[in-house]
Short mmCIF file of C-alpha atoms in Angstrom, two decimals:
data_model
loop_
_atom_site.label_atom_id
_atom_site.label_comp_id
_atom_site.label_asym_id
_atom_site.label_seq_id
_atom_site.Cartn_x
_atom_site.Cartn_y
_atom_site.Cartn_z
CA MET A 1 0.25 0.57 -0.02
CA ASN A 2 1.17 3.30 -0.65
CA THR A 3 1.54 5.69 1.18
CA GLN A 4 3.33 9.64 -0.36
CA PRO A 5 0.24 10.62 -1.00
CA LYS A 6 -1.24 10.66 1.82
CA ARG A 7 1.81 11.88 3.77
CA SER A 8 2.56 14.21 1.64
CA VAL A 9 -1.23 15.80 1.87
CA CYS A 10 -0.83 16.11 5.61
CA MET A 11 2.90 17.55 5.31
CA LEU A 12 1.10 20.42 3.28
CA LEU A 13 -2.05 20.92 6.31
CA VAL A 14 0.79 21.48 8.34
CA SER A 15 3.01 23.29 6.54
CA LEU A 16 -1.05 25.25 5.93
CA LEU A 17 -1.32 25.88 9.95
CA SER A 18 1.82 27.00 10.76
CA THR A 19 1.95 29.59 8.04
CA SER A 20 -1.75 30.79 10.01
CA LEU A 21 -0.34 30.44 13.17
CA LEU A 22 2.85 32.71 12.17
CA ALA A 23 0.35 34.86 10.46
CA GLY A 24 -1.82 35.63 13.07
CA CYS A 25 0.62 36.06 15.63
CA GLY A 26 2.34 39.09 13.47
CA ASN A 27 -1.20 40.60 13.07
CA ASP A 28 -1.56 40.57 16.63
CA GLN A 29 -3.00 44.84 17.60
CA ARG A 30 -0.67 44.88 21.35
CA THR A 31 2.50 46.56 20.43
CA ASP A 32 5.46 46.27 23.23
CA ASP A 33 7.66 47.86 20.73
CA GLY A 34 7.56 51.36 20.93
CA HIS A 35 5.06 51.38 17.93
CA ALA A 36 1.23 53.15 18.66
CA ASN A 37 -1.64 52.68 16.61
CA ASP A 38 -5.17 52.46 16.60
CA GLN A 39 -6.13 49.13 18.79
CA SER A 40 -2.90 50.57 21.17
CA LEU A 41 -4.08 54.21 22.43
CA PRO A 42 -6.68 52.98 24.51
CA MET A 43 -4.74 50.05 26.46
CA GLN A 44 -2.11 53.86 26.94
CA GLU A 45 -4.53 55.41 28.02
CA GLU A 46 -6.21 52.76 30.64
CA ARG A 47 -3.00 52.29 32.00
CA ALA A 48 -2.43 56.27 32.36
CA ARG A 49 -5.66 56.10 34.08
CA GLN A 50 -4.11 53.36 36.37
CA VAL A 51 -0.91 55.83 37.21
CA ALA A 52 -3.49 58.35 37.94
CA ASP A 53 -5.74 56.42 40.52
CA ALA A 54 -2.03 54.33 42.18
CA TRP A 55 -0.97 58.41 43.19
CA ARG A 56 -4.24 59.81 43.77
CA ALA A 57 -4.14 60.82 47.55
CA SER A 58 -1.35 58.37 48.35
CA ALA A 59 1.30 58.88 51.30
CA ALA A 60 3.97 59.71 47.49
CA ALA A 61 1.86 62.13 46.59
CA ALA A 62 1.67 63.93 50.24
CA ALA A 63 5.03 63.80 50.35
CA TRP A 64 5.47 65.26 47.14
CA ALA A 65 3.01 68.13 48.05
CA GLN A 66 5.37 68.93 50.97
CA GLY A 67 8.61 68.67 48.62
CA TYR A 68 10.73 70.63 47.13
CA TYR A 69 11.70 69.53 42.65
CA PRO A 70 12.62 72.09 41.14
CA MET A 71 10.87 71.96 37.11
CA ALA A 72 13.58 74.56 35.98
CA ASP A 73 17.17 75.10 34.91
CA ALA A 74 19.56 75.49 38.65
CA VAL A 75 22.05 77.50 36.41
CA GLN A 76 21.07 80.06 35.27
CA LYS A 77 22.46 82.90 32.59
CA PRO A 78 23.13 86.12 33.46
CA GLU A 79 20.27 89.08 33.51
CA SER A 80 22.24 91.12 30.63
CA GLY A 81 22.78 88.23 27.67
CA TRP A 82 25.92 86.61 26.55
CA ARG A 83 28.53 89.70 25.01
CA SER A 84 29.11 87.55 22.00
CA LYS A 85 28.52 83.98 19.96
CA ALA A 86 31.93 82.43 21.44
CA ASP A 87 31.05 82.80 25.86
CA GLU A 88 27.47 80.91 24.16
CA ARG A 89 29.57 78.70 23.16
CA ALA A 90 32.01 78.18 26.33
CA TYR A 91 28.33 77.77 28.19
CA GLU A 92 27.27 74.94 26.43
CA THR A 93 30.17 73.23 26.26
CA LYS A 94 30.41 73.74 29.84
CA ASN A 95 33.93 75.95 28.96
CA PHE A 96 35.28 77.62 32.98
CA VAL A 97 38.52 78.94 34.31
CA LEU A 98 38.36 80.10 38.01
CA GLY A 99 39.96 83.11 37.94
CA GLY A 100 39.18 83.90 41.67
CA ASP A 101 38.93 83.05 44.89
CA LEU A 102 35.13 80.88 46.25
CA PRO A 103 34.10 81.18 49.80
CA SER A 104 34.76 78.30 52.16
CA THR A 105 32.72 78.11 54.04
CA ALA A 106 28.42 79.06 53.98
CA PRO A 107 25.42 78.28 56.26
CA ALA A 108 24.53 74.62 56.37
CA LEU A 109 20.74 75.32 55.47
CA GLY A 110 18.57 77.68 53.38
CA LYS A 111 14.98 78.77 52.47
CA VAL A 112 12.96 77.36 50.27
CA ASP A 113 10.78 80.33 50.15
CA TRP A 114 7.20 80.17 48.08
CA GLY A 115 5.18 83.23 49.74
CA ASN A 116 2.21 81.40 51.07
CA GLY A 117 3.74 81.06 54.66
CA LYS A 118 4.41 77.35 53.94
CA ASP A 119 8.48 77.05 52.79
CA LEU A 120 10.72 74.72 53.73
CA THR A 121 14.67 74.58 54.98
CA ARG A 122 17.41 72.60 52.70
CA PRO A 123 21.00 71.82 53.19
CA LEU A 124 22.81 74.09 51.00
CA ILE A 125 25.85 72.87 48.23
CA GLU A 126 28.96 74.48 49.00
CA ALA A 127 30.49 76.94 46.37
CA LYS A 128 32.51 74.78 45.12
CA LYS A 129 30.63 71.67 44.22
CA ALA A 130 27.87 74.02 42.87
CA TYR A 131 31.25 75.92 39.96
CA GLN A 132 31.89 72.15 39.77
CA SER A 133 28.06 71.42 38.56
CA PHE A 134 28.51 73.38 35.73
CA ALA A 135 32.49 73.76 34.85
CA LEU A 136 33.44 70.80 33.40
CA ASN A 137 35.44 71.89 30.80
CA ARG A 138 38.82 73.06 30.64
CA SER A 139 39.88 73.03 26.95
CA ALA A 140 41.11 75.04 24.25
CA GLY A 141 38.76 77.45 22.43
CA PRO A 142 36.70 80.04 24.04
CA HIS A 143 36.42 79.90 27.86
CA LEU A 144 34.85 82.08 30.50
CA THR A 145 36.23 82.92 34.10
CA VAL A 146 34.67 82.91 37.22
CA THR A 147 36.21 85.26 39.30
CA GLY A 148 34.41 85.03 42.38
CA ALA A 149 31.02 84.03 44.09
CA ARG A 150 28.53 85.18 47.32
CA LEU A 151 25.84 83.89 48.39
CA GLY A 152 22.38 84.83 47.65
CA THR A 153 18.70 84.86 45.89
CA THR A 154 17.10 83.61 42.83
CA THR A 155 14.18 82.02 41.46
CA ILE A 156 12.94 78.42 40.11
CA VAL A 157 10.53 76.94 39.02
CA THR A 158 9.37 74.05 41.36
CA SER A 159 6.48 71.30 41.30
CA ARG A 160 5.00 74.11 43.76
CA GLY A 161 5.06 76.31 41.64
CA ASN A 162 7.95 78.97 41.69
CA ALA A 163 9.84 80.08 44.42
CA THR A 164 12.83 82.20 46.13
CA VAL A 165 16.10 79.54 46.79
CA PRO A 166 19.33 80.18 47.96
CA ALA A 167 21.86 80.58 44.83
CA TRP A 168 25.31 81.12 44.10
CA LEU A 169 26.35 84.33 42.33
CA PHE A 170 29.20 83.79 40.11
CA THR A 171 30.77 87.12 38.90
CA LEU A 172 32.11 87.13 35.84
CA GLU A 173 34.69 88.56 33.52
CA SER A 174 33.90 91.38 32.13
CA TYR A 175 30.12 91.10 32.90
CA ASP A 176 27.90 93.17 35.10
CA THR A 177 26.04 90.89 36.66
CA PRO A 178 26.73 87.22 37.61
CA LEU A 179 26.60 83.36 36.50
CA LYS A 180 23.72 82.31 39.29
CA ARG A 181 23.83 78.53 40.93
CA VAL A 182 20.76 77.14 42.97
CA ALA A 183 22.04 76.49 45.92
CA VAL A 184 19.58 73.92 48.36
CA THR A 185 19.01 70.25 47.29
CA PRO A 186 16.27 68.52 46.16
CA SER A 187 14.10 66.82 47.80
CA LYS A 188 14.24 62.74 48.07
CA LEU A 189 11.26 61.36 45.73
CA PRO A 190 8.77 59.78 47.63
CA LYS A 191 8.50 55.88 46.79
CA GLN A 192 6.00 55.96 43.74
CA PRO A 193 2.46 53.73 44.94
CA ILE A 194 2.99 52.21 41.12
CA GLY A 195 5.86 50.43 39.43
CA GLN A 196 6.41 50.12 35.79
CA ALA A 197 4.23 48.96 33.02
CA ARG A 198 5.40 44.39 33.26
CA GLN A 199 8.01 43.86 29.94
CA GLY A 200 5.03 42.34 27.10
CA ALA A 201 2.10 44.61 27.92
CA THR A 202 2.86 47.90 27.29
CA TYR A 203 1.33 48.37 24.32
CA GLY A 204 4.29 50.63 22.56
CA LEU A 205 4.41 53.16 25.59
CA ARG A 206 8.18 55.06 25.54
CA SER A 207 9.57 56.30 29.24
CA ILE A 208 9.19 60.26 28.77
CA ALA A 209 12.82 60.92 28.45
CA ARG A 210 12.06 64.02 30.93
CA LEU A 211 10.38 67.68 30.86
CA ALA A 212 12.14 70.34 28.41
CA GLY A 213 10.25 73.80 29.70
CA THR A 214 6.76 74.81 30.91
CA ALA A 215 4.45 77.62 28.63
CA ALA A 216 4.48 81.13 30.91
CA ASP A 217 0.30 80.23 31.40
CA GLY A 218 0.60 76.58 32.46
CA ARG A 219 -1.56 75.20 29.20
CA SER A 220 1.38 73.98 27.10
CA ILE A 221 4.36 71.35 28.37
CA THR A 222 7.50 71.01 26.26
CA VAL A 223 9.29 66.97 27.02
CA LYS A 224 11.96 65.00 25.39
CA ALA A 225 10.70 62.22 23.75
CA THR A 226 13.11 59.46 22.26
CA HIS A 227 12.57 57.78 18.97
CA GLY A 228 14.50 55.70 16.08
CA SER A 229 15.69 56.79 12.54
CA CYS A 230 12.91 54.27 10.84
CA ASP A 231 9.84 56.14 12.03
CA ASP A 232 8.25 59.47 12.03
CA GLY A 233 9.33 61.16 15.02
CA PRO A 234 7.45 60.18 18.51
CA ILE A 235 4.16 61.30 20.08
CA ALA A 236 3.01 62.16 23.77
CA LYS A 237 -1.28 62.70 25.08
CA ALA A 238 -1.79 63.28 28.33
CA LEU A 239 -4.49 61.89 30.88
CA GLU A 240 -5.64 65.20 32.84
CA THR A 241 -7.18 65.09 36.62
CA ASP A 242 -7.27 66.61 38.95
CA GLU A 243 -4.30 66.20 40.69
CA SER A 244 -1.80 64.72 38.22
CA VAL A 245 -1.11 65.04 34.60
CA VAL A 246 0.00 61.40 33.01
CA LEU A 247 1.56 61.65 30.26
CA TYR A 248 1.79 58.38 27.51
CA ALA A 249 4.32 58.38 24.62
CA SER A 250 4.76 56.52 21.38
CA ILE A 251 5.85 56.28 17.99
CA LYS A 252 4.04 56.59 14.51
CA GLY A 253 4.97 56.14 11.10
CA ALA A 254 7.37 52.86 12.01
CA GLU A 255 8.93 51.42 8.82
CA SER A 256 9.18 47.84 8.90
CA GLY A 257 12.38 45.96 7.76
CA THR A 258 16.61 46.81 8.88
CA CYS A 259 17.18 49.72 10.66
CA ARG A 260 20.20 51.39 12.88
CA ALA A 261 19.98 51.51 17.01
CA ASP A 262 19.75 55.51 16.76
CA MET A 263 18.04 56.94 19.44
CA ILE A 264 16.75 60.22 18.78
CA GLU A 265 16.29 62.63 21.22
CA GLN A 266 12.79 65.36 20.13
CA ASN A 267 10.97 67.99 21.92
CA VAL A 268 7.46 67.79 21.82
CA ARG A 269 4.95 69.88 23.12
CA VAL A 270 2.02 68.63 24.95
CA GLU A 271 -1.13 71.07 25.22
CA LEU A 272 -2.82 71.19 28.20
CA SER A 273 -6.70 72.27 29.32
CA GLN A 274 -5.91 73.44 31.93
CA PRO A 275 -3.27 75.15 33.31
CA LEU A 276 -0.22 72.73 34.89
CA GLY A 277 -0.23 74.37 37.96
CA ASP A 278 0.58 72.24 41.14
CA ARG A 279 -0.45 69.65 39.42
CA LEU A 280 1.53 66.36 39.58
CA LEU A 281 3.15 65.51 36.44
CA LEU A 282 3.52 61.35 35.60
CA ASP A 283 5.24 59.43 33.76
CA ALA A 284 2.52 56.65 32.06
CA LEU A 285 5.56 53.39 31.58
CA THR A 286 7.87 54.31 34.20
CA GLY A 287 4.61 55.58 37.06
CA ARG A 288 7.35 58.25 38.22
CA PRO A 289 7.60 61.91 38.47
CA VAL A 290 8.35 63.10 34.72
CA PRO A 291 12.08 64.48 35.80
CA PHE A 292 13.73 68.17 34.64
CA GLY A 293 16.89 68.59 34.14
CA ASP A 294 20.04 68.13 31.43
CA LEU A 295 21.57 64.65 32.28
CA LYS A 296 24.70 66.26 30.69
CA GLY A 297 25.55 68.02 34.66
CA THR A 298 24.05 71.86 32.93
CA ALA A 299 20.52 71.42 34.62
CA PRO A 300 20.88 69.10 37.78
CA SER A 301 17.53 67.18 38.02
CA TRP A 302 15.42 66.13 41.60
CA THR A 303 16.07 62.56 39.98
#
């Protein structure tokens, strides 16, 4: 009895079944590679809502509301502006020379004052450490010369609004106004009430790298988000509640095929229905507050 035809038919059926199963897997609308589609967006929003609900009335939210978390540059340029492109370049490349003495003593504590009677006392950093936080380079080419420093004050945007804080005022050669560096240290981050989204169930979510700025009226924010070289860039949406704004980011227009493993950072503006105010700004993927600051050191963040 010849069984070859039957065996061939069985093998063909197995092959077709395998192909069908693989095709079904490939068409799964749930994505975990950071690419957005119409099916994944509702699931991303649901994750954002979970984060908002976890933070609402939590011990972490209470600690955040009582702490000092700067949301703007800790280093502030001279009010008079830069005299030349060379000086601006020197600042951007952190190229400084110390041409004078810095104070060797300072108070141990300083006050963060929001002007509402709810001030906070925090440790201060010494002048040398403050200088080293922005003077990271000493190379040939354009540079700025620091000739001294004194302790004064400045105003900075925080998670609780504008605050007056102690700052080191560094005098610069040939400048009438100082370079300011906030001297008070941020509060410790509270333990978040919800963990990062588990791997395999992120639905295309990507992390918000950091906050880049807030509009003067608080009705929009600009964040740094990342994407690759084979897509149309990042997108970010906001889930707003009375207590928080939860951002959820993803990628649009991803191309198929081989792609370089590039990580491109891009500004993304997010419009809000109400001013941000003192609402928590949270990241849906990580479940944590969105940090502010240049990770290379010019604007140290509370992270």
